XYZ file of C-alpha atoms in Angstrom:
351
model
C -50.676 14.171 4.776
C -51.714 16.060 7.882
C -50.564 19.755 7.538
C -49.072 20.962 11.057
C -50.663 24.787 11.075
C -52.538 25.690 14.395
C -56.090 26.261 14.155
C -57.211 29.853 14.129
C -58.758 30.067 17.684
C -54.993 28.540 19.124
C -53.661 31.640 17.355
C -55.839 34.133 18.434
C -55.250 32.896 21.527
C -51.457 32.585 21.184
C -51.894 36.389 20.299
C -53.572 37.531 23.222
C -50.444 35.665 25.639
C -47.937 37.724 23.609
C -50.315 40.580 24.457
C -50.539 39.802 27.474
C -46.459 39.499 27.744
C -46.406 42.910 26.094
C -48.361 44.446 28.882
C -46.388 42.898 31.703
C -42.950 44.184 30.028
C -44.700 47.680 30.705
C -45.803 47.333 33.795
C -42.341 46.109 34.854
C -40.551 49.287 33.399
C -43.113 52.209 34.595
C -43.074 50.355 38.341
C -39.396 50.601 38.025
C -39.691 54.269 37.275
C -42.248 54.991 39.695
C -40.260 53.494 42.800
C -37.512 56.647 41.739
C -40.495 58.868 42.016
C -42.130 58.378 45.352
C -40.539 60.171 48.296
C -42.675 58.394 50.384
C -41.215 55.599 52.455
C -45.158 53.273 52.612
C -45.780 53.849 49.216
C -42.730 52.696 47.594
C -42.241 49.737 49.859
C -45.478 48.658 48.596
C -44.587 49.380 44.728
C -41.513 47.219 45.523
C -43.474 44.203 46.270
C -45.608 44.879 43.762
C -42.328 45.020 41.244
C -41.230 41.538 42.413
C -44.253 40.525 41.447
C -44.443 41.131 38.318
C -40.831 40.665 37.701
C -41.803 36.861 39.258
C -45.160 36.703 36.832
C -43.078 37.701 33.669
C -41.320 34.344 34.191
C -44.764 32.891 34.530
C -45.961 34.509 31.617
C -43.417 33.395 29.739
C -43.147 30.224 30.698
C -47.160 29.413 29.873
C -46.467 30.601 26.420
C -44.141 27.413 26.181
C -46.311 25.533 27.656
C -49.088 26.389 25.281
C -46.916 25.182 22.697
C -48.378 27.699 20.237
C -47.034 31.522 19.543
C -48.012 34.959 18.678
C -46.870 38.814 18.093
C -48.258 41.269 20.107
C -51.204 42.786 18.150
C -49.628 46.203 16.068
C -52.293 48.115 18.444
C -50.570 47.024 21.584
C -47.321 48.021 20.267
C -48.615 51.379 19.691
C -50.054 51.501 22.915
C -47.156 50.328 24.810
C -44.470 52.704 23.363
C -47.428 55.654 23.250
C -47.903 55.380 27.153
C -43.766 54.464 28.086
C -43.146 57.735 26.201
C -45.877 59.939 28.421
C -45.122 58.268 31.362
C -41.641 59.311 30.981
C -42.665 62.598 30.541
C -43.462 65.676 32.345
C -46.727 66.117 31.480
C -48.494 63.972 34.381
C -48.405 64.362 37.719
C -47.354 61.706 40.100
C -50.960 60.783 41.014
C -51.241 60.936 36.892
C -48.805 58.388 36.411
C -49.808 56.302 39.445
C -53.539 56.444 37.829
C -52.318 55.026 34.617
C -50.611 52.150 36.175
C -53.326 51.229 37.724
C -55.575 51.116 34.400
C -52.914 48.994 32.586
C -53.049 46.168 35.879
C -56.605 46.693 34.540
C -56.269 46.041 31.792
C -53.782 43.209 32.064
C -56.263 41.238 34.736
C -59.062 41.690 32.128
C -56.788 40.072 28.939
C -55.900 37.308 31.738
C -59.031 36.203 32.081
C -60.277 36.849 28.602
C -57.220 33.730 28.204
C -58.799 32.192 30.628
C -62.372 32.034 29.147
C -61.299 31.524 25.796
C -59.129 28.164 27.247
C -62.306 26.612 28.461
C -64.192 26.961 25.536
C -61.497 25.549 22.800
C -59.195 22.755 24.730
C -58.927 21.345 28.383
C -55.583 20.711 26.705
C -55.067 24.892 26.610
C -56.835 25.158 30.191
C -53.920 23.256 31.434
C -51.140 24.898 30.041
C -52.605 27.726 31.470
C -53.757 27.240 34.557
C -50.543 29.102 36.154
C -52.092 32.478 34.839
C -54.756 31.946 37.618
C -51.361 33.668 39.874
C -50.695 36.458 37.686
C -54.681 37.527 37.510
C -55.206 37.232 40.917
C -52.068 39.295 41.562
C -53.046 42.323 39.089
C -56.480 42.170 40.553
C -54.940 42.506 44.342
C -52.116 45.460 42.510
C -55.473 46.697 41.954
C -56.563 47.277 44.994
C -53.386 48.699 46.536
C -53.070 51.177 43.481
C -56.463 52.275 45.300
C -55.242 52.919 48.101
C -52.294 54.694 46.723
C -54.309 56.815 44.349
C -56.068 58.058 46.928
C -53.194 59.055 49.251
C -51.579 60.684 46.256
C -54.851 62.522 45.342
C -55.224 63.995 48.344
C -52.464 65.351 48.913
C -52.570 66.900 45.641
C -55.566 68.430 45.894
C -55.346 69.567 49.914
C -52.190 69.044 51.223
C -53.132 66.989 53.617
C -52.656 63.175 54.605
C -55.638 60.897 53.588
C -57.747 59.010 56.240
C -55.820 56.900 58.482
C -57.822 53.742 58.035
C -57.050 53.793 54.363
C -54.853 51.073 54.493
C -56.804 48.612 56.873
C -60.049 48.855 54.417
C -57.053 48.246 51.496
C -56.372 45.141 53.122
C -60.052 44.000 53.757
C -60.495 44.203 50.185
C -57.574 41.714 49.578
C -58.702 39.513 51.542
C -61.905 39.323 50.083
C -60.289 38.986 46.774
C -58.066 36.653 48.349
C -61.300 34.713 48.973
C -62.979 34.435 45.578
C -59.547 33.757 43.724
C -58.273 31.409 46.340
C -59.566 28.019 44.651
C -57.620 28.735 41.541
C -54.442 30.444 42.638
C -51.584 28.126 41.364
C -48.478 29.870 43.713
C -45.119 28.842 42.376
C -47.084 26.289 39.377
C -45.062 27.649 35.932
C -42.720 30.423 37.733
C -38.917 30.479 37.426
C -38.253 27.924 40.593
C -39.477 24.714 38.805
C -37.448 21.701 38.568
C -37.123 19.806 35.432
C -38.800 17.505 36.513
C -42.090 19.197 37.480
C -41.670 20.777 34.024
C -41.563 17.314 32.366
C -44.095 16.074 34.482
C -46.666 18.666 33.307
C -45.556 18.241 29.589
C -46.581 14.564 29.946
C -50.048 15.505 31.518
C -51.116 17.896 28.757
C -49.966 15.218 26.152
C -52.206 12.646 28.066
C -55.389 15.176 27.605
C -54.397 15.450 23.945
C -54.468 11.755 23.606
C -57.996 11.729 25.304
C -59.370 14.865 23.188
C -58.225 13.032 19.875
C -59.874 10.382 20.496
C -63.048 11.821 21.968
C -64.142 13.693 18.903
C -65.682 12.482 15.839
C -65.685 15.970 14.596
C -62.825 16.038 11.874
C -61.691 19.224 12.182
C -61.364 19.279 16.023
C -59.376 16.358 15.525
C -57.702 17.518 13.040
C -56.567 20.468 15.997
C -55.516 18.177 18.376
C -53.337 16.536 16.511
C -51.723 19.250 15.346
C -51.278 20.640 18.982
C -49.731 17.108 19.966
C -47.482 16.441 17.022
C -46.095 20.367 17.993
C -45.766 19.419 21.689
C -44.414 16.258 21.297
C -41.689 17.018 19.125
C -40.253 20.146 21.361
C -40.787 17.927 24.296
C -38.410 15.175 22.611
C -35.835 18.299 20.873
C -35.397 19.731 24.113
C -34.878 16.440 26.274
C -32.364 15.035 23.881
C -30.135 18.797 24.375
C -30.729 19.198 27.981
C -31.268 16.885 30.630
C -30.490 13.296 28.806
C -27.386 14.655 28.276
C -26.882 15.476 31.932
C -27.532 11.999 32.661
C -24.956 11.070 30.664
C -21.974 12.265 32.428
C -22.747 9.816 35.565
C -21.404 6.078 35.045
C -24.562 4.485 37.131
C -26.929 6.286 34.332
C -25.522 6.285 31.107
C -27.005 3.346 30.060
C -30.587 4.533 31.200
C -29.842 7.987 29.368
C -28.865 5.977 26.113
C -32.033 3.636 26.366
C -34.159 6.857 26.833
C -32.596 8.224 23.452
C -33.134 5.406 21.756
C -36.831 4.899 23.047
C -37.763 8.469 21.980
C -36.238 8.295 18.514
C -38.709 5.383 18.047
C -41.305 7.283 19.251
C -41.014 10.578 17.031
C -40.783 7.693 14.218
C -44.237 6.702 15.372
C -44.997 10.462 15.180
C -44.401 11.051 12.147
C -45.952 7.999 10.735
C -49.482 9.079 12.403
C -48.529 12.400 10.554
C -48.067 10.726 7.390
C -51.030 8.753 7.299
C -53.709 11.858 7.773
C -56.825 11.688 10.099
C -59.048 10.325 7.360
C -56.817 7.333 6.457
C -57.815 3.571 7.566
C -54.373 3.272 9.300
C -54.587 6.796 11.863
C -56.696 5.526 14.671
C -54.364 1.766 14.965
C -51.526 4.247 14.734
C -52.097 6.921 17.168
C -53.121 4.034 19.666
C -49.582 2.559 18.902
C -48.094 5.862 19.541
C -50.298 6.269 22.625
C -49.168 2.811 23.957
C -45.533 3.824 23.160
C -45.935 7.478 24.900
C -47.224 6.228 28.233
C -44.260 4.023 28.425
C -41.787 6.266 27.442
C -43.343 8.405 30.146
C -43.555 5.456 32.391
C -40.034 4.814 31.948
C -39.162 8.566 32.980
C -41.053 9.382 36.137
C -39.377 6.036 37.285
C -36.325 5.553 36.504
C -34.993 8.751 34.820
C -36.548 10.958 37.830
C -34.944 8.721 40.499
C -31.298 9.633 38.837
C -32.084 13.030 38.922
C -32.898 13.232 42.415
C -29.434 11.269 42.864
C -27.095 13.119 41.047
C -28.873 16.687 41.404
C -29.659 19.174 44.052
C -32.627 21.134 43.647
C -31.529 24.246 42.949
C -29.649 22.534 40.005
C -32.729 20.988 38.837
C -34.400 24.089 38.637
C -31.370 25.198 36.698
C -32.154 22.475 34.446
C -35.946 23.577 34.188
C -34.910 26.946 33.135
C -32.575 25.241 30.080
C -35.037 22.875 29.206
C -37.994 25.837 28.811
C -35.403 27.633 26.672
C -34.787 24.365 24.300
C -38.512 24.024 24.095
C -39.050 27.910 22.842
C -35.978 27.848 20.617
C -37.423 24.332 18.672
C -41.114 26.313 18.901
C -39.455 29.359 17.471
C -38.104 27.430 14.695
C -41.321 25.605 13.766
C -43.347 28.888 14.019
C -40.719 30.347 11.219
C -41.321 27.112 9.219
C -45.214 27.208 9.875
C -45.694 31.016 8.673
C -43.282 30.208 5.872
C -40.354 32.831 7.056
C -36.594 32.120 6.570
């Protein structure tokens, strides 16, 4: 039998996103805090925008962490940290320019763990790069925080130290420096890709493109234990894919006379095709039977999806507006991470 545990670098890197998740959390609540802070009018406009940033890439975050299929605790050491540095920056201890300085080395340090994911991605799974790829936002967006924490460091500093008002052109050269950012990150920025204003069906649409790579990787390794990986990573994909579409938008279907039969064929198709699953599962990588399998479940997948994007998608579009389909996206996600949770319990062996 094939035993469903993720392979060790899928942890690690499941680790680092909950990291990663940690660290935007905190960033979130000391920008919150700061904006109280700062008398002055420029400054907290742009620590505003900056906030509904990062209140925007929190959904990101956590909706890549679904995506990846695979999850972590934040290491004990970034719990430490976290609640170490809310506690002194709720203090009086620092100055303003203090406080502002420490932000600016946790965006730091938040860009750098972003694109440590990243690397790591490239190196272990296209499948991973892809679940991933909406990250490219949130790093791109801590690296430009960056640069406007610059700028606001050295206003702040300034006046601390002199009194007086920093250079005038402060700002333009702040925005020069954007742009060039803007410049090396702009092949890879993925605006609005994973955030909170997906549809369902965008959602579903990406599930079904990272189990196609899956598919591919399995079968383009003769290296058992890489194979071994993949499958693991599909069977745990496919299965909260199918949990969360039979609770969430099936059902929805289902209340409209022109698609309840379509809803109850879909139901029926994906039973037989977590049946399929679990055979593969059964059989084990090194059994005669797992490659004729897996290309029966294959065949049986890309109909099922088939049979979606077509006719399932179409309904949708019928019956639903958009802002209730991203509604729907936002329950489906949840569905997903509650079956994940579940698995992870049963996978680490906790009640």
């Amino acid at each position: 039998m094939v035993p469903i545990i993720a392979d060790d670098k899928r942890l690690a890197i499941a680790v680092k996103l909950a990291d990663i998740k940690a660290l935007q959390e905190l960033l979130i609540t000391i920008e919150q805090r700061l904006v109280t802070l700062s008398d002055d009018p420029d400054i907290r406009k742009r620590l505003g925008d900056m906030l509904a940033d990062d209140q925007k890439n929190l959904t990101i975050i956590e909706n890549t962490i679904i995506q990846y299929g695979v999850k972590g605790e934040p290491r004990d050491t970034v719990v430490e940290m976290t609640d170490k540095l809310n506690d002194l920056m709720q203090s009086s201890k620092l100055s303003l320019y203090d406080k502002f300085s420490q932000l600016e080395l946790l965006k730091h340090q938040a860009a750098m763990a972003g694109i440590l994911v990243h690397k790591a991605a490239q190196l272990v799974g296209a499948d991973i790069d892809a679940a991933i790829a909406p990250l490219n936002t949130v790093n791109f967006e801590n690296r430009a925080h960056q640069e406007q924490l610059k700028g606001i460091l050295e206003v702040l500093g300034t006046r601390e130290l002199t009194g007086k008002e920093a250079d005038q052109g402060l700002w333009a050269r702040v925005q020069d420096s954007l742009a060039a950012l803007s410049g090396v990150f702009g092949s890879v920025i993925s605006h609005g890709e994973g955030g909170a204003d997906m549809k369902v069906t965008d959602i579903v649409r990406m599930d079904h493109q990272k189990v196609n790579m899956l598919f591919g990787q399995i079968q383009g390794t003769n290296d058992p234990a890489k194979k071994l990986e993949f499958f693991n990573q599909l069977y745990g994909d496919l299965s909260a894919h199918a949990e969360a579409e039979d609770q969430t938008w099936y059902a929805d279907l289902k209340r409209f006379d022109d698609s309840i039969e379509k809803a109850e064929f879909a139901y029926k198709d994906q039973d037989e095709l977590v049946a399929l699953l679990e055979q593969v599962k059964t059989s084990g990588i090194d059994s005669a039977e797992f490659d004729s399998r897996l290309a029966q479940l294959q065949q049986k997948v890309t109909s099922h999806v088939n049979y979606e994007e077509a006719e399932l998608f179409a309904k949708l579009r019928q019956h639903f507006s958009d802002e209730q389909l991203r509604e729907m996206g936002k329950q489906f996600q949840m569905a997903k991470s509650r079956y994940q949770d579940i698995r992870q319990q049963q996978m680490t062996g906790r009640s």
